[in-house]
Structure formats: structure tokens, C-alpha cells
mmCIF file of C-alpha atoms in Angstrom:
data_model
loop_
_atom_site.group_PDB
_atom_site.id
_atom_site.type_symbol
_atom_site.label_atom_id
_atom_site.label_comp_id
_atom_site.label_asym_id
_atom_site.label_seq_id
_atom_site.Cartn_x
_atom_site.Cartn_y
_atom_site.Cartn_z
ATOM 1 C CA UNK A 414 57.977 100.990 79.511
ATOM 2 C CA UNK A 415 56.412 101.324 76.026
ATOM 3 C CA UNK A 416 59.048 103.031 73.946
ATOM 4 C CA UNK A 417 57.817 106.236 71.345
ATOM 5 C CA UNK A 418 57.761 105.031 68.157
ATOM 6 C CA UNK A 419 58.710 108.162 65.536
ATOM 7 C CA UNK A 420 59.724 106.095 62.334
ATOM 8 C CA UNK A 421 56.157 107.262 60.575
ATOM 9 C CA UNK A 422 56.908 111.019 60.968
ATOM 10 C CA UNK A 423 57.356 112.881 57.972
ATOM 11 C CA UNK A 424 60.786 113.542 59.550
ATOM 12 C CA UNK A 425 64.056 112.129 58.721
ATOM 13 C CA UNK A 426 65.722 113.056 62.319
ATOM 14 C CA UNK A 427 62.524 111.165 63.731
ATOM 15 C CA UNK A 428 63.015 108.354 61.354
ATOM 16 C CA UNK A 429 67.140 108.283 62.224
ATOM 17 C CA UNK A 430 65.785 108.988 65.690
ATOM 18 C CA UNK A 431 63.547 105.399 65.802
ATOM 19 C CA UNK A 432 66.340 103.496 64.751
ATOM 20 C CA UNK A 433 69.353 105.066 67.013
ATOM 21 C CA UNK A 434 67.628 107.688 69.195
ATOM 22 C CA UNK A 435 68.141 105.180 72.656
ATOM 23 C CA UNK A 436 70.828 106.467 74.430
ATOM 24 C CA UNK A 437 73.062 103.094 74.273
ATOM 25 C CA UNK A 438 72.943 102.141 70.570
ATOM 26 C CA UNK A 439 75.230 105.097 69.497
ATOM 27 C CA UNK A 440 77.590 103.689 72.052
ATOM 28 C CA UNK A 441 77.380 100.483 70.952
ATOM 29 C CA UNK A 442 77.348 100.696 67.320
ATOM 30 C CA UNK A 443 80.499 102.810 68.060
ATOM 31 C CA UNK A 444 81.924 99.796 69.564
ATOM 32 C CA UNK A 445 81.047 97.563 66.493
ATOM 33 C CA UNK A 446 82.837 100.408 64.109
ATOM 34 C CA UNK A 447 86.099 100.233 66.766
ATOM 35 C CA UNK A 448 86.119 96.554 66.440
ATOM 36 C CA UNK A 449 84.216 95.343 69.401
ATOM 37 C CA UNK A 450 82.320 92.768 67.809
ATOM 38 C CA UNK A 451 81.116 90.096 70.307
ATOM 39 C CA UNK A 452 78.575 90.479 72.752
ATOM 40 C CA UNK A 453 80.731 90.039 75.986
ATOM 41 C CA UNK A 454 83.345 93.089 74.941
ATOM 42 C CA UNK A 455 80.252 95.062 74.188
ATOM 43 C CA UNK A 456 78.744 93.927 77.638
ATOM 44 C CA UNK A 457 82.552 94.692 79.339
ATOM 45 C CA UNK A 458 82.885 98.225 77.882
ATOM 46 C CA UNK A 459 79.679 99.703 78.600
ATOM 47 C CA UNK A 460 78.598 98.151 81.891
ATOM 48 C CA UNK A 461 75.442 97.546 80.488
ATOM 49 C CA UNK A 462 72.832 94.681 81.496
ATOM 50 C CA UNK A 463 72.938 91.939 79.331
ATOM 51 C CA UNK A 464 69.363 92.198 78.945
ATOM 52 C CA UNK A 465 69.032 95.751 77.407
ATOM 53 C CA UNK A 466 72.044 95.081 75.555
ATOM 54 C CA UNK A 467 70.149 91.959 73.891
ATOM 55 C CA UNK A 468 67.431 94.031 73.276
ATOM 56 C CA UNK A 469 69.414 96.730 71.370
ATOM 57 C CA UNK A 470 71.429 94.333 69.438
ATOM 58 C CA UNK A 471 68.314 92.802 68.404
ATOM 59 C CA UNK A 472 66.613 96.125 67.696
ATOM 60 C CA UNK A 473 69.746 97.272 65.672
ATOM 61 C CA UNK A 474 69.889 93.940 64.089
ATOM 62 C CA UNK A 475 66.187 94.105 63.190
ATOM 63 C CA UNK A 476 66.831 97.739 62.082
ATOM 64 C CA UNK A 477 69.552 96.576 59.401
ATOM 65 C CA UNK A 478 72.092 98.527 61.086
ATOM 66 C CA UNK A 479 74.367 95.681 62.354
ATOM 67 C CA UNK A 480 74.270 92.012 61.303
ATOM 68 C CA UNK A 481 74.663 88.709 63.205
ATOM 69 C CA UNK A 482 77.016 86.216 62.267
ATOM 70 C CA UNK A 483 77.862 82.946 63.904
ATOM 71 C CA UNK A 484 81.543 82.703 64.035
ATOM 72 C CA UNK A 485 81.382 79.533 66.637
ATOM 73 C CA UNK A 486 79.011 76.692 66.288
ATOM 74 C CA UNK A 487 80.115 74.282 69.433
ATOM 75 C CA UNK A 488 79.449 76.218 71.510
ATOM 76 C CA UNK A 489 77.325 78.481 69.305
ATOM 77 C CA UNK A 490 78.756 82.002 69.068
ATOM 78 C CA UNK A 491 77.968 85.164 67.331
ATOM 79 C CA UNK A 492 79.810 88.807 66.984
ATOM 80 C CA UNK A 493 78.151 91.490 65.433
ATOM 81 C CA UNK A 494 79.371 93.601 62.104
ATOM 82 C CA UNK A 495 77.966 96.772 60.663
ATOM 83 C CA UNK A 496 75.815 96.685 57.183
ATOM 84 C CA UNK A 497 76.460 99.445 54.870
ATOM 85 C CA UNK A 498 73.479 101.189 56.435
ATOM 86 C CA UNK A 499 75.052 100.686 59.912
ATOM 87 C CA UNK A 500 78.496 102.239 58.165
ATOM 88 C CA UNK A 501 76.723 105.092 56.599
ATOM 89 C CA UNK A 502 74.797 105.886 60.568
ATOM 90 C CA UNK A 503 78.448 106.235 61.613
ATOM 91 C CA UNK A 504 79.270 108.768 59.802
ATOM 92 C CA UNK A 505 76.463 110.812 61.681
ATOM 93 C CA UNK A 506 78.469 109.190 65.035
ATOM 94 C CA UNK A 507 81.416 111.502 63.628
ATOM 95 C CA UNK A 508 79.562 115.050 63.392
ATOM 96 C CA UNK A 509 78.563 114.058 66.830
ATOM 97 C CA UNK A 510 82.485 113.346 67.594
ATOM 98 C CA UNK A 511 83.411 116.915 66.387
ATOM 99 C CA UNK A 512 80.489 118.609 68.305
ATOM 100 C CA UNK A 513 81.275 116.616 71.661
ATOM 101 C CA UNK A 514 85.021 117.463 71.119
ATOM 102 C CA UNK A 515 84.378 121.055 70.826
ATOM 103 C CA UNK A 516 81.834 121.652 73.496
ATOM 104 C CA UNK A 517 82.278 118.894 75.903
ATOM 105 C CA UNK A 518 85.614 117.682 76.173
ATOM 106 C CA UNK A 519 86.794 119.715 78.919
ATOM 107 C CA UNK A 520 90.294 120.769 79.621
ATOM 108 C CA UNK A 521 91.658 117.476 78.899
ATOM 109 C CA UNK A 522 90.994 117.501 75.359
ATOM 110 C CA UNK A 523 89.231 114.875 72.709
ATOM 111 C CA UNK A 524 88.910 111.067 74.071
ATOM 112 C CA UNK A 525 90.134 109.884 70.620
ATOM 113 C CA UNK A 526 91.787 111.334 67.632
ATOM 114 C CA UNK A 527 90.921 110.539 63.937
ATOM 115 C CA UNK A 528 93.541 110.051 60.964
ATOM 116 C CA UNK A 529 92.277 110.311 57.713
ATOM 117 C CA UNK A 530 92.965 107.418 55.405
ATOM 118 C CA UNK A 531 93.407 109.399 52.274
ATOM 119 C CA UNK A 532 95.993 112.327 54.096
ATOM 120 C CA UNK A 533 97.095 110.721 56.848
ATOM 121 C CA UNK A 534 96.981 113.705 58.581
ATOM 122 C CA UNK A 535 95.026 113.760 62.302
ATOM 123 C CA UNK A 536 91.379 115.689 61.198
ATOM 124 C CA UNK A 537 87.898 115.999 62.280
ATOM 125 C CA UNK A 538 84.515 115.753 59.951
ATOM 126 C CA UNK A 539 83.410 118.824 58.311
ATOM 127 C CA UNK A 540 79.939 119.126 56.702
ATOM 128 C CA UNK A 541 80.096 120.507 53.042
ATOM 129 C CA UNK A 542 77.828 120.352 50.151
ATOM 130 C CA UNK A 543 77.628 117.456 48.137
ATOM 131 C CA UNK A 544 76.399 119.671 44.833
ATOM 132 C CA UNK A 545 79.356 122.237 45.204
ATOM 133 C CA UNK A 546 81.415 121.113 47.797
ATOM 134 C CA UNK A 547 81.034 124.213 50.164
ATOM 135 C CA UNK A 548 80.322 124.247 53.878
ATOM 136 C CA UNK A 549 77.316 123.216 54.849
ATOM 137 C CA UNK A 550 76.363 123.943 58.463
ATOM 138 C CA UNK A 551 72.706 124.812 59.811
ATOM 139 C CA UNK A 552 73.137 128.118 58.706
ATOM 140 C CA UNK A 553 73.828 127.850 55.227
ATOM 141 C CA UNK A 554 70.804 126.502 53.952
ATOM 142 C CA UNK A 555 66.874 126.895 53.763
ATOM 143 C CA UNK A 556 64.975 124.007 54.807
ATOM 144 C CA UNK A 557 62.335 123.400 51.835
ATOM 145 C CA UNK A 558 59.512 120.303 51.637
ATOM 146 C CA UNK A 559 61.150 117.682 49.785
ATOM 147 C CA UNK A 560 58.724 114.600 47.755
ATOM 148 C CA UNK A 561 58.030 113.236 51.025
ATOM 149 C CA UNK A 562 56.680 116.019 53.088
ATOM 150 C CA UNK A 563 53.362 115.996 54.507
ATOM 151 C CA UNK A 564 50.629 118.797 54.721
ATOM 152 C CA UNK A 565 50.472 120.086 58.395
ATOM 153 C CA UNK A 566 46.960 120.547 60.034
ATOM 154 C CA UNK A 567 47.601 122.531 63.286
ATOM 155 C CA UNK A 568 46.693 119.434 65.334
ATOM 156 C CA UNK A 569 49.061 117.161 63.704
ATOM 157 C CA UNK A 570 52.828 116.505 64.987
ATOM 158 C CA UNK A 571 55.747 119.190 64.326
ATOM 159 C CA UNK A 572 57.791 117.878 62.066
ATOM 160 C CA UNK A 573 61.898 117.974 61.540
#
């Protein structure tokens, strides 16, 4: 199945979207951030056929999310780490944390709780502006064309 390509939208959810928008690489780059590093503990955890999972690790890899580093070489062995852009994507992992805790957790509560390194205290992401420090939530802001936007013909592709 040829997979959508949206990395040349004018459209940084597209663009974030190209690199992490297929359903198992948020669950495994949540692995790598946990510590799951090699390929069979990945493989173990998710269930997942070793053949998709080789193709998102590569795609990931390719993408300059995670990196692959030999940590065995008889027999040859490799575990996977996250790149600074592969740190930064998991801080989107985290809004998605606090959404799924609040509207799909069930009765049972949150899977997993976070302590804050700087606090210590047990806390969950909040989005606030990086200009004043204020909340910053869909409804506090107007979206505006930014030095990357492109003109819109009515034919051409909505853009986000």
C-alpha cells in the first residue's frame, strides 16, 4: 500500500504528520524515550511484526528522529536512541499523554504518572506561551500566515 506523503504541505501538522503520523511510531518512539532501546524489547512490547517494525525504525531512523548504534559487533547488534529532534517530538508524545489521560483513561485512571525533575512533584504538561509565559491552548490564539505560508487557489490542498 503506497503510503500519503504530506511532508511538502505548507503545514507543519502535515510535515510532523509525515514523519510520526503511522499509528506505531508514537508507540515506539515512546518506547525508545522509556528505555526500550533494542529491537527485540520493541518487537516484545508492541506485538508488532518484525517487518513493519523494521520499516518504522528505518523510516524514523531516516527521518532523524532516532539513531542506530551498534552496541555488539560478534554477533552484530544495534539498539536505537533518540536525536535531539526525536527528544523534542516527545514532548508532543506528552500533550498527547495529558489529552489521553483526561478523555480516555477510563475509571481506572492514567497508565503512567510523570514526576517533574525540577519539583519533584507528580504533574502533567501544560501548554503556555513561550513570549509571556501564559496559557496557550487552541483558544487563545489567532492562527496568522507565518514566512512559509503558501497562497491558496481553491483547487489546491487545505492547509493546517
Amino acid at each position: 500500500m503506497q503510503r500519503t506523503r504530506f511532508g511538502d504541505m505548507a503545514c507543519s501538522i502535515a510535515r510532523t504528520l509525515d514523519v510520526v503520523g503511522e499509528p506505531w511510531s508514537p508507540l515506539i518512539l515512546r518506547d525508545v524515550y522509556v528505555g526500550m532501546n533494542r529491537f527485540e524489547q520493541i518487537q516484545q512490547d508492541l506485538g508488532i511484526s518484525r517487518k513493519v517494525l523494521a520499516e518504522r525504525l528505518r523510516w524514523l531512523t531516516d527521518s532523524g528522529v532516532l539513531e542506530r548504534r551498534a552496541y555488539s559487533e560478534r554477533p552484530p547488534r544495534h539498539e536505537y536512541v533518540l536525536t535531539a529532534k526525536g527528544r523534542e517530538l516527545c514532548d508532543l508524545l506528552m500533550v498527547m499523554v495529558r489529552w489521553g489521560d483526561r478523555w480516555a483513561s477510563g475509571e481506572e485512571g492514567p497508565p503512567v504518572l510523570y514526576r517533574h525533575h525540577a519539583c519533584g512533584e507528580i504533574g502533567h504538561v501544560e501548554l503556555c506561551c513561550s513570549a509571556c509565559g501564559g496559557p496557550m491552548r487552541a483558544t487563545d490564539v489567532d492562527v496568522l500566515p507565518g514566512p512559509g505560508a503558501r497562497l491558496r487557489t481553491p483547487d489546491a490542498e487545505p492547509t493546517g
